[in-house]
Short mmCIF file of C-alpha atoms and ligand atoms in Angstrom, two decimals:
data_model
loop_
_atom_site.label_atom_id
_atom_site.label_comp_id
_atom_site.label_asym_id
_atom_site.label_seq_id
_atom_site.Cartn_x
_atom_site.Cartn_y
_atom_site.Cartn_z
CA MET A 235 3.04 -46.39 24.86
CA LEU A 236 3.65 -45.73 21.56
CA PHE A 237 3.08 -41.97 19.57
CA SER A 238 1.20 -43.74 17.17
CA GLU A 239 -1.60 -44.85 19.80
CA LEU A 240 -2.38 -41.07 20.68
CA GLY A 241 -4.44 -40.40 18.24
CA LEU A 242 -2.25 -37.74 16.24
CA ARG A 243 -2.40 -37.05 12.67
CA ALA A 244 -0.12 -39.23 10.31
CA SER A 245 1.81 -35.87 9.00
CA ILE A 246 2.67 -35.09 12.81
CA LEU A 247 3.57 -38.21 13.47
CA ASP A 248 5.65 -38.50 10.54
CA ALA A 249 7.85 -35.36 11.71
CA VAL A 250 8.24 -36.87 15.13
CA GLN A 251 9.07 -40.49 13.81
CA GLU A 252 12.03 -38.15 11.70
CA LEU A 253 13.06 -36.37 14.94
CA GLY A 254 13.85 -39.92 15.96
CA TYR A 255 11.58 -39.72 18.96
CA GLN A 256 11.11 -42.95 20.23
CA GLU A 257 8.21 -42.42 22.71
CA PRO A 258 6.19 -39.74 24.02
CA THR A 259 7.30 -38.85 27.85
CA PRO A 260 4.97 -38.89 30.36
CA ILE A 261 3.84 -35.64 30.40
CA GLN A 262 3.03 -36.15 26.39
CA SER A 263 1.18 -39.50 27.05
CA GLU A 264 -0.70 -37.89 29.77
CA ALA A 265 -1.88 -34.33 27.90
CA ILE A 266 -1.84 -35.22 23.79
CA PRO A 267 -5.02 -37.41 24.41
CA ARG A 268 -7.00 -34.49 26.56
CA ILE A 269 -5.84 -31.66 24.50
CA LEU A 270 -6.81 -34.15 21.05
CA GLU A 271 -10.30 -34.56 22.93
CA GLY A 272 -10.75 -30.97 23.41
CA ARG A 273 -10.09 -30.33 26.90
CA ASP A 274 -8.67 -27.25 28.67
CA VAL A 275 -5.01 -28.42 30.09
CA ILE A 276 -3.09 -27.49 32.89
CA GLY A 277 0.46 -29.05 32.22
CA SER A 278 2.87 -29.36 35.33
CA ALA A 279 6.11 -31.16 34.65
CA GLN A 280 10.03 -30.50 35.74
CA THR A 281 12.02 -28.56 33.07
CA GLY A 282 13.13 -31.20 29.92
CA THR A 283 10.36 -33.63 29.84
CA GLY A 284 9.26 -32.24 26.41
CA LYS A 285 6.41 -30.30 27.24
CA THR A 286 6.59 -28.30 24.30
CA ALA A 287 5.62 -31.64 21.98
CA ALA A 288 3.11 -32.28 24.40
CA PHE A 289 0.95 -29.09 22.99
CA ALA A 290 2.22 -28.47 19.98
CA LEU A 291 1.92 -32.27 18.17
CA PRO A 292 -2.18 -32.00 19.17
CA ILE A 293 -2.49 -28.27 18.66
CA LEU A 294 -0.88 -28.99 14.99
CA SER A 295 -2.83 -32.22 14.67
CA LYS A 296 -6.13 -30.36 15.04
CA LEU A 297 -5.09 -27.08 12.80
CA GLY A 298 -5.29 -29.47 10.03
CA ALA A 299 -5.16 -27.47 7.04
CA HIS A 300 -3.60 -23.82 6.34
CA GLY A 301 -5.92 -21.22 7.09
CA PRO A 302 -6.39 -17.55 6.62
CA GLY A 303 -5.52 -15.84 9.98
CA PRO A 304 -4.09 -17.18 13.18
CA ARG A 305 -6.09 -19.86 15.03
CA CYS A 306 -3.45 -20.59 17.55
CA LEU A 307 -1.40 -18.58 20.14
CA VAL A 308 1.79 -19.44 22.27
CA LEU A 309 2.96 -16.91 24.62
CA GLU A 310 6.28 -17.20 25.81
CA PRO A 311 8.57 -15.21 28.78
CA THR A 312 11.53 -15.03 26.87
CA ARG A 313 12.61 -14.24 23.37
CA GLU A 314 15.01 -16.97 23.70
CA LEU A 315 11.61 -19.36 24.97
CA ALA A 316 9.72 -18.01 22.09
CA VAL A 317 12.39 -18.64 19.34
CA GLN A 318 13.26 -22.28 20.54
CA THR A 319 9.16 -23.12 20.65
CA HIS A 320 9.20 -21.86 17.16
CA GLU A 321 11.70 -24.07 16.04
CA ASN A 322 9.99 -26.93 17.62
CA PHE A 323 6.73 -26.27 16.12
CA VAL A 324 8.50 -25.76 12.62
CA LYS A 325 10.36 -29.08 12.66
CA TYR A 326 6.75 -30.92 13.89
CA ALA A 327 4.72 -28.94 11.32
CA LYS A 328 7.40 -30.02 8.63
CA PHE A 329 4.94 -32.56 6.66
CA THR A 330 1.87 -29.93 6.96
CA GLN A 331 1.21 -26.73 5.25
CA LEU A 332 0.80 -25.01 8.58
CA ARG A 333 3.09 -21.74 8.99
CA THR A 334 4.16 -20.90 12.36
CA GLY A 335 4.93 -17.17 12.69
CA LEU A 336 7.55 -15.70 15.36
CA ILE A 337 6.52 -12.41 17.34
CA TYR A 338 9.20 -11.20 19.93
CA GLY A 339 10.60 -7.65 21.06
CA GLY A 340 14.93 -6.58 20.69
CA VAL A 341 14.45 -7.19 16.51
CA GLY A 342 12.89 -5.29 13.82
CA TYR A 343 9.22 -5.17 13.03
CA GLY A 344 9.52 -5.16 9.26
CA LYS A 345 9.79 -9.26 9.03
CA GLN A 346 7.11 -9.80 11.63
CA ARG A 347 4.38 -7.27 9.60
CA ASP A 348 5.16 -9.52 6.21
CA ASP A 349 4.91 -12.89 8.04
CA LEU A 350 1.45 -11.51 9.83
CA LYS A 351 -0.11 -10.38 6.07
CA ALA A 352 1.02 -13.64 4.74
CA GLY A 353 -0.91 -15.06 7.47
CA MET A 354 0.26 -17.62 9.68
CA ASP A 355 -1.91 -20.52 11.38
CA VAL A 356 0.35 -20.54 14.45
CA ILE A 357 1.66 -17.51 16.22
CA ILE A 358 4.47 -18.02 19.03
CA ALA A 359 4.88 -14.46 21.01
CA THR A 360 6.64 -12.71 23.97
CA PRO A 361 3.79 -10.12 25.39
CA GLY A 362 5.30 -6.94 25.09
CA ARG A 363 6.03 -7.23 21.37
CA LEU A 364 2.43 -9.10 20.58
CA LEU A 365 0.45 -5.89 21.95
CA ASP A 366 2.45 -3.44 20.15
CA HIS A 367 1.61 -5.25 17.05
CA MET A 368 -2.05 -5.63 18.35
CA GLY A 369 -1.91 -1.70 18.86
CA GLU A 370 -1.21 -1.34 15.40
CA GLY A 371 -3.65 -3.53 14.63
CA ALA A 372 -1.50 -5.29 12.40
CA ILE A 373 -3.20 -8.78 14.24
CA ASP A 374 -6.39 -9.93 14.82
CA LEU A 375 -6.63 -12.69 17.55
CA SER A 376 -10.23 -13.25 17.39
CA GLY A 377 -9.85 -16.12 15.21
CA VAL A 378 -7.50 -17.87 18.12
CA LYS A 379 -9.09 -20.93 19.39
CA PHE A 380 -5.96 -22.64 21.04
CA LEU A 381 -4.10 -20.58 23.47
CA VAL A 382 -1.43 -21.80 25.35
CA LEU A 383 0.67 -20.07 28.38
CA ASP A 384 3.56 -21.85 28.06
CA GLU A 385 6.51 -21.71 31.28
CA ALA A 386 3.49 -19.54 33.17
CA ASP A 387 5.40 -18.85 36.21
CA ARG A 388 8.16 -17.78 34.57
CA MET A 389 5.52 -15.24 32.93
CA LEU A 390 4.44 -14.57 36.64
CA ASP A 391 7.64 -14.00 38.12
CA MET A 392 8.59 -11.37 35.15
CA GLY A 393 5.10 -9.37 35.55
CA PHE A 394 3.80 -10.26 32.49
CA LEU A 395 0.10 -11.18 34.24
CA PRO A 396 -1.76 -8.00 33.11
CA ASP A 397 -0.05 -8.22 29.10
CA VAL A 398 -1.54 -11.54 29.33
CA ARG A 399 -4.64 -10.89 30.73
CA ARG A 400 -5.29 -7.76 28.11
CA ILE A 401 -3.92 -10.70 24.90
CA ILE A 402 -6.43 -13.51 26.35
CA LEU A 403 -9.26 -11.00 26.33
CA LYS A 404 -8.75 -10.40 22.64
CA CYS A 405 -8.64 -14.07 21.48
CA ALA A 406 -12.22 -16.17 20.79
CA LYS A 407 -14.11 -16.62 23.82
CA GLU A 408 -14.87 -20.54 22.68
CA ARG A 409 -11.20 -21.69 22.63
CA GLN A 410 -9.26 -24.38 24.03
CA THR A 411 -6.54 -23.13 26.65
CA SER A 412 -3.35 -24.99 27.69
CA LEU A 413 -1.22 -24.11 30.75
CA PHE A 414 2.05 -25.53 31.01
CA SER A 415 4.69 -24.63 34.15
CA ALA A 416 7.44 -26.44 35.80
CA THR A 417 5.52 -25.03 39.23
CA ILE A 418 1.71 -23.75 39.50
CA PRO A 419 1.98 -20.98 42.61
CA PRO A 420 -1.07 -19.76 43.73
CA ALA A 421 -0.92 -16.54 41.84
CA ILE A 422 -1.15 -19.00 38.53
CA GLU A 423 -4.60 -20.41 39.99
CA THR A 424 -6.51 -17.11 39.54
CA LEU A 425 -5.26 -17.00 35.99
CA ILE A 426 -6.56 -20.35 35.54
CA THR A 427 -10.03 -20.02 37.15
CA TRP A 428 -9.89 -16.89 35.27
CA ALA A 429 -8.87 -17.95 31.87
CA MET A 430 -9.41 -21.98 31.62
CA LYS A 431 -12.76 -23.50 31.35
CA ASP A 432 -13.20 -26.84 33.39
CA PRO A 433 -9.02 -27.54 33.09
CA VAL A 434 -7.91 -31.22 33.61
CA THR A 435 -4.46 -31.05 34.98
CA VAL A 436 -1.47 -33.45 34.40
CA GLU A 437 1.08 -33.52 36.72
CA ILE A 438 3.86 -35.31 36.22
CA GLY A 439 6.03 -36.09 39.06
CA ALA A 440 6.31 -34.27 42.39
CA ARG A 441 6.79 -30.75 41.54
CA ARG A 442 9.20 -29.82 44.14
CA SER A 443 11.58 -32.73 43.17
CA VAL A 444 14.71 -32.38 41.71
CA ALA A 445 15.71 -35.01 39.09
CA GLU A 446 17.06 -37.90 40.65
CA THR A 447 19.74 -38.38 38.40
CA VAL A 448 21.09 -34.91 39.61
CA LYS A 449 23.82 -34.75 42.59
CA HIS A 450 23.73 -31.34 43.81
CA VAL A 451 25.48 -29.98 46.31
CA LEU A 452 26.50 -26.33 48.64
CA TYR A 453 29.45 -25.24 48.80
CA PRO A 454 29.63 -22.71 51.92
CA VAL A 455 32.09 -20.22 51.11
CA ALA A 456 32.70 -16.58 52.29
CA GLU A 457 31.06 -14.08 50.07
CA LEU A 458 34.63 -12.30 48.82
CA GLN A 459 35.78 -16.05 47.90
CA LYS A 460 33.19 -16.76 45.40
CA GLN A 461 35.42 -15.79 42.66
CA PRO A 462 38.35 -17.95 43.49
CA LEU A 463 36.06 -20.85 44.26
CA LEU A 464 34.31 -20.74 41.09
CA LEU A 465 37.66 -20.85 39.22
CA ALA A 466 39.25 -23.36 41.11
CA LEU A 467 35.91 -25.55 41.10
CA LEU A 468 36.18 -25.52 37.06
CA ASP A 469 39.93 -26.15 37.53
CA GLN A 470 39.06 -29.20 39.70
CA VAL A 471 35.86 -30.76 38.76
CA HIS A 472 35.84 -32.80 36.03
CA TRP A 473 33.06 -30.79 33.70
CA GLU A 474 32.32 -30.48 29.71
CA SER A 475 30.00 -27.65 29.46
CA ALA A 476 28.34 -25.74 32.36
CA ILE A 477 26.23 -22.96 33.11
CA VAL A 478 26.81 -20.86 35.65
CA PHE A 479 23.78 -18.49 36.95
CA CYS A 480 24.08 -15.20 39.13
CA ARG A 481 21.43 -13.25 40.34
CA THR A 482 22.29 -9.77 39.00
CA ARG A 483 23.21 -8.72 35.34
CA ARG A 484 26.11 -6.91 36.92
CA ASP A 485 27.70 -10.16 38.61
CA ALA A 486 26.97 -12.22 35.74
CA ASP A 487 29.18 -9.63 33.45
CA SER A 488 32.25 -9.96 36.38
CA VAL A 489 31.80 -13.58 36.18
CA GLU A 490 32.34 -13.89 32.18
CA ALA A 491 34.98 -11.33 32.65
CA LEU A 492 36.54 -13.11 35.30
CA LEU A 493 36.11 -16.60 33.23
CA CYS A 494 37.51 -15.20 29.98
CA ARG A 495 41.05 -13.83 31.94
CA ASN A 496 41.29 -17.07 33.00
CA ARG A 497 41.50 -18.27 29.71
CA HIS A 498 37.86 -19.72 29.94
CA LYS A 499 35.56 -19.92 26.85
CA ALA A 500 32.93 -18.22 28.09
CA ALA A 501 29.92 -15.99 27.14
CA VAL A 502 27.19 -14.49 28.88
CA ILE A 503 23.34 -13.95 28.70
CA HIS A 504 21.14 -11.20 30.24
CA SER A 505 18.39 -9.05 29.48
CA ASP A 506 21.04 -6.02 28.60
CA ARG A 507 22.78 -7.90 26.14
CA SER A 508 21.18 -6.93 22.44
CA GLN A 509 18.98 -9.93 21.01
CA LYS A 510 21.98 -10.59 18.39
CA GLU A 511 24.62 -11.10 21.33
CA ARG A 512 22.06 -13.15 23.43
CA GLU A 513 21.81 -15.56 20.40
CA GLU A 514 25.07 -15.75 19.29
CA ALA A 515 25.85 -16.55 22.93
CA LEU A 516 23.26 -18.89 22.83
CA ASN A 517 23.96 -20.89 19.75
CA GLY A 518 27.78 -20.33 20.48
CA PHE A 519 27.42 -22.36 23.62
CA LYS A 520 24.81 -24.84 22.00
CA ALA A 521 27.72 -25.50 18.99
CA GLY A 522 30.34 -25.48 21.49
CA ARG A 523 32.36 -22.84 21.09
CA TYR A 524 31.20 -21.83 24.58
CA GLU A 525 32.10 -24.03 27.12
CA VAL A 526 30.70 -21.70 30.18
CA LEU A 527 27.63 -19.61 29.64
CA VAL A 528 26.91 -16.98 32.44
CA ALA A 529 23.09 -16.18 32.56
CA THR A 530 21.03 -14.30 34.36
CA ASP A 531 17.77 -16.87 35.62
CA ILE A 532 15.68 -14.52 34.12
CA ALA A 533 17.29 -15.03 30.88
CA ALA A 534 18.19 -18.65 30.70
CA ARG A 535 14.93 -20.17 32.04
CA GLY A 536 13.79 -22.99 30.54
CA LEU A 537 15.90 -22.78 27.75
CA ASP A 538 16.63 -26.52 26.14
CA ILE A 539 20.30 -26.75 26.41
CA ALA A 540 20.84 -30.30 26.18
CA ASP A 541 23.61 -32.04 27.80
CA VAL A 542 25.13 -29.65 30.07
CA SER A 543 27.57 -31.31 32.59
CA HIS A 544 27.47 -28.94 35.13
CA VAL A 545 24.92 -26.42 36.81
CA ILE A 546 26.65 -23.77 39.07
CA ASN A 547 24.66 -21.41 41.20
CA TYR A 548 27.09 -18.54 41.74
CA ASN A 549 24.47 -17.22 43.68
CA VAL A 550 21.89 -18.96 45.88
CA PRO A 551 18.63 -18.56 43.80
CA GLU A 552 16.06 -16.14 45.66
CA HIS A 553 12.80 -18.09 44.86
CA PRO A 554 13.42 -21.94 45.46
CA GLU A 555 11.09 -23.03 42.52
CA ASP A 556 14.47 -21.72 40.31
CA TYR A 557 16.84 -23.59 42.23
CA VAL A 558 14.54 -26.76 40.87
CA HIS A 559 14.55 -25.03 37.74
CA ARG A 560 17.97 -24.39 36.84
CA ILE A 561 19.40 -27.80 38.43
CA GLY A 562 16.84 -29.14 36.04
CA ARG A 563 18.97 -28.52 32.89
CA THR A 564 21.59 -31.21 33.92
CA GLY A 565 21.01 -35.05 34.60
CA ARG A 566 18.54 -34.50 31.29
CA ALA A 567 17.99 -37.45 29.40
CA GLN A 568 18.95 -39.60 32.28
CA ALA A 569 22.83 -38.25 32.04
CA THR A 570 23.82 -37.87 35.29
CA GLY A 571 24.76 -34.16 35.88
CA ASP A 572 25.91 -32.22 39.01
CA ALA A 573 25.02 -28.97 40.59
CA LEU A 574 26.62 -26.83 42.58
CA THR A 575 25.67 -23.93 44.58
CA LEU A 576 27.83 -21.30 46.17
CA PHE A 577 26.20 -20.36 49.17
CA ALA A 578 27.87 -17.71 51.23
CA ALA A 579 26.23 -17.04 54.92
CA GLY A 580 24.21 -13.77 53.64
CA GLU A 581 22.25 -16.41 51.82
CA ALA A 582 21.15 -18.69 54.46
CA PRO A 583 17.29 -17.84 54.61
CA GLN A 584 17.09 -18.64 50.68
CA VAL A 585 19.14 -22.06 51.49
CA ALA A 586 16.29 -22.83 54.21
CA ALA A 587 13.96 -21.87 51.82
CA ILE A 588 15.12 -24.03 49.43
CA GLU A 589 15.40 -26.82 51.41
CA ARG A 590 11.99 -26.24 53.14
CA PHE A 591 10.60 -26.43 49.32
CA ILE A 592 12.02 -29.39 48.09
CA GLY A 593 11.62 -31.23 51.63
CA LYS A 594 15.44 -31.98 52.58
CA LYS A 595 18.50 -31.39 53.55
CA VAL A 596 21.14 -30.24 50.64
CA GLU A 597 24.37 -31.51 51.19
CA ARG A 598 26.98 -29.11 52.33
CA VAL A 599 31.27 -29.96 50.68
CA LYS A 600 34.36 -28.22 50.53
CA LEU A 601 36.48 -28.27 48.13
CA PRO A 602 39.85 -30.02 49.12
CA GLY A 603 42.97 -28.03 49.05
CA PHE A 604 40.77 -24.99 48.57
CA ASN A 605 42.28 -22.01 50.58
CA TYR A 606 39.34 -21.11 52.64
CA THR A 607 38.86 -18.29 54.53
CA TYR A 608 36.29 -18.40 57.63
CA THR A 609 32.97 -18.29 57.09
CA ALA A 610 30.29 -19.05 60.00
CA LEU A 611 28.81 -21.57 57.65
CA PHE A 612 31.97 -24.13 58.40
CA ASP A 613 29.92 -24.17 61.89
CA GLU A 614 26.23 -23.89 61.26
CA ALA A 615 25.59 -23.78 64.77
CA LYS A 616 27.24 -20.72 65.09
CA LEU A 617 25.05 -19.10 62.15
CA GLY A 618 24.56 -15.36 62.60
CA PRO A 619 26.51 -11.83 62.37
CA LEU A 620 30.05 -12.77 60.54
CA SER A 621 33.15 -11.36 60.46
CA GLU A 622 34.47 -11.96 56.95
CA ARG A 623 38.05 -11.67 56.55
CA LYS A 624 39.04 -9.74 53.16
CA THR A 625 40.57 -11.31 50.38
CA LYS A 626 40.39 -9.21 47.41
CA GLY A 627 42.67 -9.15 44.98
CA VAL A 628 44.35 -12.26 46.12
CA ARG A 629 46.42 -14.71 44.08
CA ILE A 630 45.35 -18.16 44.86
CA GLY A 631 46.77 -21.93 43.81
CA LYS A 632 47.79 -21.35 40.03
CA GLY A 633 48.00 -17.61 39.70
CA TYR A 634 44.35 -16.69 39.22
CA PHE A 635 43.84 -13.56 38.23
CA PHE A 636 41.64 -11.22 40.14
CA GLY A 637 41.91 -7.96 38.30
CA PRO A 638 39.36 -5.11 38.51
CA ALA A 639 36.69 -6.33 36.17
CA ARG A 640 37.20 -5.21 32.80
CA ARG A 641 34.78 -5.91 29.45
CA ARG A 642 36.39 -8.12 26.49
P1 ADP B 696 10.28 -28.44 28.65
O1 ADP B 696 9.74 -27.38 28.21
O2 ADP B 696 9.39 -30.10 29.64
O3 ADP B 696 11.41 -28.16 29.69
P2 ADP B 696 11.16 -29.23 26.05
O4 ADP B 696 9.88 -29.40 25.06
O5 ADP B 696 11.81 -27.85 25.80
O6 ADP B 696 10.62 -29.36 27.75
O7 ADP B 696 11.89 -30.54 25.61
C1 ADP B 696 13.29 -30.87 25.89
C2 ADP B 696 14.01 -31.66 24.78
O8 ADP B 696 13.40 -32.84 24.97
C3 ADP B 696 14.01 -30.94 23.27
O9 ADP B 696 14.94 -31.24 23.06
C4 ADP B 696 13.17 -32.03 22.79
O10 ADP B 696 13.11 -31.74 21.42
C5 ADP B 696 12.88 -33.07 23.35
N1 ADP B 696 11.93 -34.41 23.39
C6 ADP B 696 10.51 -34.00 23.43
N2 ADP B 696 9.89 -35.04 23.34
C7 ADP B 696 10.75 -36.27 23.31
C8 ADP B 696 10.49 -37.61 23.47
N3 ADP B 696 9.23 -37.60 23.26
N4 ADP B 696 11.37 -38.17 22.74
C9 ADP B 696 12.54 -37.59 22.89
N5 ADP B 696 13.30 -36.38 22.57
C10 ADP B 696 11.97 -35.42 23.28
MG1 MG B 697 9.00 -25.57 28.07
#
């Protein structure tokens, strides 16, 4: 299948060609014709499969010439996703007169107000800041004929559904709505019934599967040895760039501090960091200034970071969907990746949930030569209440430093 066979406008095809996309991905070849036809589309495919272009290309194609008010609205759950989607729209619209504006929190209102005044055809927004502008009367959505709810599952997890509903109510009733998500949990189905008209579902691959190019394993370890094991893994596994996911902002900060103390070039990204700091971390990681990006899941979900050789889960993800999402970051574009999850006994229920979700058992492995303290996980038959020996402040192997957590 070729892009030129999909029915897209020539100016859009030129941009696609300039970007060097050889052929549409499966979600693109399925969704683009449906959206061009005017259908409401529910698109579900794994992270990294090109969902952005699957809606951006046909919508830009249908928008045609520049007009007075916003006619397309794309809602994104996080600032980074909004920024990334905006970048994509700008590239895809390069040979058109269409303008794309970006509305998100954590930065000043001035430029966003000016953009809105100047007239944008497409608005990419996070819900909170968009509602602020709406409250000020700075934006009128009544001309929005194309609505996209991107990364809908994450929108739901972050509690944005009420905001999203309020926004949808202000869009044109006669509109085309698309919803894209890596997974479609039941609460999203309710939103679909409410917000969409006779939608077609385009589902690529099993929703629950982990990409076949990814090797993912569990490292059972005593909770108190997670930091030493992380350092030992980074020392012994051959990796080029890694994302380390942590459950809490506190863990993320302390892991980043640990890595920096041990001479890794690491940066952290989570919702307590300012927008500027987050951008610096993300851009620095993409540019190779940092080799490890430590992130909370909320801050990082769906971000398009190419060429991550390793994903390390410092905690077992609480939601099985997140496990699949995170692992989707490695092994992208067919490169073989690796995903490692540190697994303490207290996390056994989450591991069981993941294995039920993906329908198979994840291999348990031990790092050779690591000085493990006992954990009942080594003998899973005995899983249950544990007594873990304390290993605070130890030096292991090559003299890793586990001093008190300090900010850089
Ligand atoms: P998703 O939203 O499914 O996680 P993205 O839309 O962020 O994925 O796309 C992931 C990456 O793939 C982006 O860098 C994008 O530029 C690239 N990409 C998208 N479509 C194609 C294509 N047809 N050929 C090559 N690369 C593509
Ligand atoms: Mg996406």
